[in-house]
C-alpha atoms as one frame of an Amber mdcrd trajectory, in Angstrom:
protein
   3.965  -1.344 -28.472   4.034  -5.318 -29.276   2.316  -7.914 -28.096   1.879
 -11.667 -28.739  -1.500 -12.338 -28.749  -1.277 -15.727 -26.562   1.007 -14.015
 -24.057  -0.336 -11.006 -22.404  -2.887  -9.748 -20.279  -3.604 -13.440 -19.404
  -4.623 -14.762 -15.879  -1.944 -18.174 -15.838  -3.394 -21.359 -15.962  -2.282
 -24.063 -12.623   0.892 -25.239 -13.734   2.291 -27.960 -11.730   5.663 -28.748
 -11.428   7.868 -31.448 -10.762  11.012 -31.416  -9.784  12.284 -35.235 -10.469
  12.333 -36.240  -6.497   9.536 -38.244  -5.915   7.737 -40.119  -8.885   5.337
 -38.456 -11.235   1.476 -38.629 -10.794   0.579 -40.940 -13.781  -1.707 -38.567
 -15.641   1.839 -36.210 -16.454   3.553 -39.486 -17.990   3.403 -40.256 -21.935
   3.508 -36.317 -22.224   4.442 -34.082 -25.434   7.939 -32.242 -23.741   9.681
 -29.337 -25.287  13.170 -29.572 -24.821  14.932 -25.702 -24.792  15.816 -22.781
 -22.527  12.662 -20.620 -23.030  14.760 -18.024 -21.804  12.641 -14.975 -22.987
   9.947 -16.756 -24.790  10.850 -15.218 -28.332   9.752 -16.171 -31.082  10.834
 -19.211 -32.381  10.410 -20.741 -28.442   6.778 -19.953 -29.718   7.067 -21.700
 -32.880   8.128 -24.812 -30.532   5.289 -23.871 -28.178   2.935 -24.225 -31.249
   4.439 -27.737 -32.441   4.380 -29.274 -29.402   0.468 -28.039 -28.291  -0.638
 -29.347 -31.997   1.060 -32.487 -31.077  -0.319 -33.006 -27.515  -4.002 -31.607
 -28.783  -4.029 -34.028 -31.640  -2.900 -37.023 -29.115  -4.211 -36.480 -26.261
  -1.226 -35.973 -24.260  -0.277 -33.659 -21.276   2.653 -30.846 -22.680   5.444
 -30.214 -20.504   8.589 -28.220 -20.474  12.398 -29.173 -19.251  13.904 -25.972
 -17.194  16.959 -27.053 -15.570  17.569 -25.001 -12.210  19.901 -23.190 -12.015
  20.462 -22.495 -15.488  23.611 -23.999 -17.095  25.437 -20.671 -17.314  25.648
 -20.474 -13.584  27.143 -24.275 -12.868  29.625 -23.506 -15.536  30.624 -20.202
 -15.198  28.857 -18.622 -12.409  27.232 -16.205 -15.114  25.214 -13.446 -13.357
  22.841 -10.982 -15.282  22.669 -13.137 -18.806  18.767 -13.667 -18.134  15.956
 -12.715 -20.558  13.746 -12.996 -18.010  13.444 -13.530 -14.455  10.879 -14.145
 -11.709   7.182 -13.198 -11.835   8.051 -12.381 -15.115   9.317 -15.756 -15.910
   6.177 -17.263 -13.896   3.838 -15.181 -15.822   5.093 -16.377 -19.029   5.207
 -19.655 -18.420   2.178 -20.176 -17.032   0.506 -18.469 -20.124   2.409 -20.926
 -22.299  -0.579 -23.776 -21.493   1.784 -26.021 -20.091   0.339 -28.908 -17.940
   3.370 -28.957 -16.307   7.445 -28.055 -15.731  10.056 -30.151 -15.225  12.410
 -28.341 -13.185  15.434 -31.148 -11.760  18.360 -29.665 -10.170  20.841 -28.712
 -12.328  24.077 -29.425 -10.840  27.844 -31.764 -12.045  26.330 -35.319 -11.183
  23.211 -34.951 -13.727  25.767 -32.521 -16.291  27.543 -35.397 -16.564  25.138
 -37.140 -17.792  26.016 -39.029 -20.691  23.014 -38.423 -24.171  22.271 -42.241
 -23.417  21.538 -42.364 -20.263  19.619 -38.717 -20.081  17.272 -40.617 -22.593
  16.670 -43.872 -20.501  16.954 -42.310 -17.108  15.567 -38.901 -17.528  13.338
 -39.259 -20.614  11.717 -42.096 -20.253  11.957 -44.168 -16.783  11.223 -40.345
 -14.777   8.857 -38.642 -16.608   7.470 -41.363 -19.594   7.079 -39.122 -22.446
   5.550 -40.324 -25.757   7.616 -37.257 -27.606  10.041 -34.756 -27.668   9.766
 -31.291 -29.388  12.992 -29.528 -30.202  15.212 -26.959 -32.829  17.486 -28.680
 -35.289  20.625 -27.157 -33.351  19.367 -28.932 -29.474  21.988 -30.356 -28.073
  21.842 -32.616 -24.532  24.358 -34.819 -22.454  27.696 -34.692 -21.255  29.575
 -32.067 -23.112  26.907 -31.253 -25.251  27.535 -34.595 -26.906  23.936 -35.567
 -27.704  22.462 -33.849 -31.532  19.355 -33.922 -32.830  20.241 -37.515 -35.156
  21.265 -39.194 -31.699  18.054 -37.877 -30.401  15.944 -39.766 -32.789  17.918
 -42.484 -32.700  17.635 -43.302 -28.892  14.165 -42.037 -29.213  13.575 -45.316
 -31.666  15.552 -47.502 -28.898  13.349 -46.456 -26.050   9.593 -45.689 -27.531
   9.581 -41.572 -27.925   9.107 -39.575 -30.614  11.029 -36.631 -31.902   9.883
 -33.720 -33.570  11.908 -30.788 -34.581  11.159 -27.624 -35.848  12.947 -25.174
 -38.566  14.780 -22.392 -37.398  13.180 -18.784 -37.302  15.027 -15.963 -38.546
  15.224 -12.476 -38.075  16.464 -11.453 -41.818  19.669 -13.689 -42.563  20.158
 -14.108 -38.359  18.839 -17.539 -36.181  16.691 -16.045 -33.595  18.116 -17.810
 -30.334  18.295 -15.877 -26.796  22.000 -15.181 -27.587  20.731 -12.891 -30.333
  18.528 -10.997 -27.910  21.463 -10.566 -25.302  23.671  -8.443 -27.886  20.446
  -6.313 -28.542  20.141  -5.748 -25.076  23.662  -4.900 -24.379  23.702  -2.623
 -27.228  20.878  -0.702 -26.249  18.327  -1.845 -29.501  15.618  -2.815 -27.612
  13.839  -1.774 -30.558  15.069  -4.845 -31.825  14.945  -7.135 -29.323  11.109
  -6.304 -29.029  10.909  -7.062 -32.731  13.219 -10.684 -32.198  10.606 -11.529
 -29.110   7.646 -11.085 -30.904   6.592  -8.331 -28.174   7.896  -5.927 -25.605
  10.134  -6.899 -23.610   9.055  -7.613 -19.933  10.336  -8.387 -16.710  10.132
  -8.277 -12.390  10.949  -5.404 -10.539  10.499  -5.532  -6.725  10.388  -2.703
  -3.848  11.474  -2.712  -0.892  10.158  -1.522   2.636  11.949   1.599   1.702
  10.941   2.027  -1.451  14.162   1.265  -3.582  13.423  -0.344  -6.609  15.651
  -3.564  -7.735  16.293  -6.039 -10.284  17.201  -9.823 -10.071  21.062 -10.426
  -9.830  20.161 -12.630 -12.761  18.279 -10.349 -14.812  19.508  -8.460 -17.735
  19.684  -5.153 -18.723  20.716  -2.404 -20.876  23.199  -0.067 -20.966  22.811
   2.634 -18.193  20.429   5.823 -18.977  16.799   6.717 -18.661  14.394   4.506
 -20.584  11.144   4.810 -21.439   8.864   1.791 -19.503   5.279   1.107 -18.572
   4.859  -0.376 -14.989   2.957  -3.401 -14.509   1.338  -5.254 -12.402   1.406
  -8.872 -11.324  -0.479  -9.939 -14.183   1.281  -7.922 -16.850  -1.122  -5.423
 -17.112   0.016  -1.762 -17.650  -0.228   0.981 -14.618   1.604   3.887 -15.630
   4.313   4.910 -18.837   7.403   6.654 -17.322  11.133   6.838 -16.820  13.551
   4.643 -15.186  17.052   5.701 -14.636  19.355   3.147 -14.518  23.419   2.564
 -13.076  25.906   1.249 -14.767  25.547  -1.760 -11.818  21.800  -2.053 -12.552
  20.766   0.453  -9.419  17.927   1.776 -10.230  18.215   5.875  -9.190  14.355
   6.519 -10.434  11.636   5.576 -11.183   8.064   6.564 -10.278   5.720   3.926
 -10.032   2.752   2.559  -7.994   3.671   0.494  -5.147   1.010  -2.546  -7.048
   3.868  -2.415 -10.045   5.589  -5.939 -10.374   6.827  -5.914 -13.463   7.891
  -3.063 -16.567   7.451  -3.699 -20.319  10.366  -2.128 -21.652   9.167   0.636
 -24.185  10.991   0.530 -27.776
């Protein structure tokens, strides 16, 4: 079983959520802001997180992350069952990252239409007052994804914030990304999923009043079949190892787990 040392079996620290509809408290302005989807919290995300932590500690700034709500794939494609992590598992993993606050603006047509310069001015500067942003080398932003890292650096010089990037994190010849992990999940290659994540894949699961188990509607799942899993409590602690029988539509036909189960860890 793989475990990332900083993202397993730790109670999340309190996390301040900010959606941009009010004024950001002064204590959170000047932050080091991570830009990226953070879907799955894979090895590339952790490299980004470590760079952000280093900058925040060295400068005494808050550490923050931008998380669009809903995900752009929902707005543009009406996507379902595409997220690597949802619900309680996502909340747990975010809380364990050590962020001081989470910025979750409403991602709608108006937000998507912001040109790159307007995004930098109105969001990064006016709304958040960032001191620095950290992202990967292929980051795109603004209307029709017209902004890239070079443009972001130029906008940073114009508006007074620093821009730092990390190198790609690779698995052999391939860049580790959420898309690469999705491909492995749809093939049922959970050993590779665990390798790309740097830990076993943790997802949320819920039990209704009739005892039926189900996954979030946006949760990506492996192919139908019988899968070895570990039932986990709300803190990610293991309860029991068992088998989950998954149907073609994501329905659960067999899963013997305690009622205290809130998540499960897929065992490669």
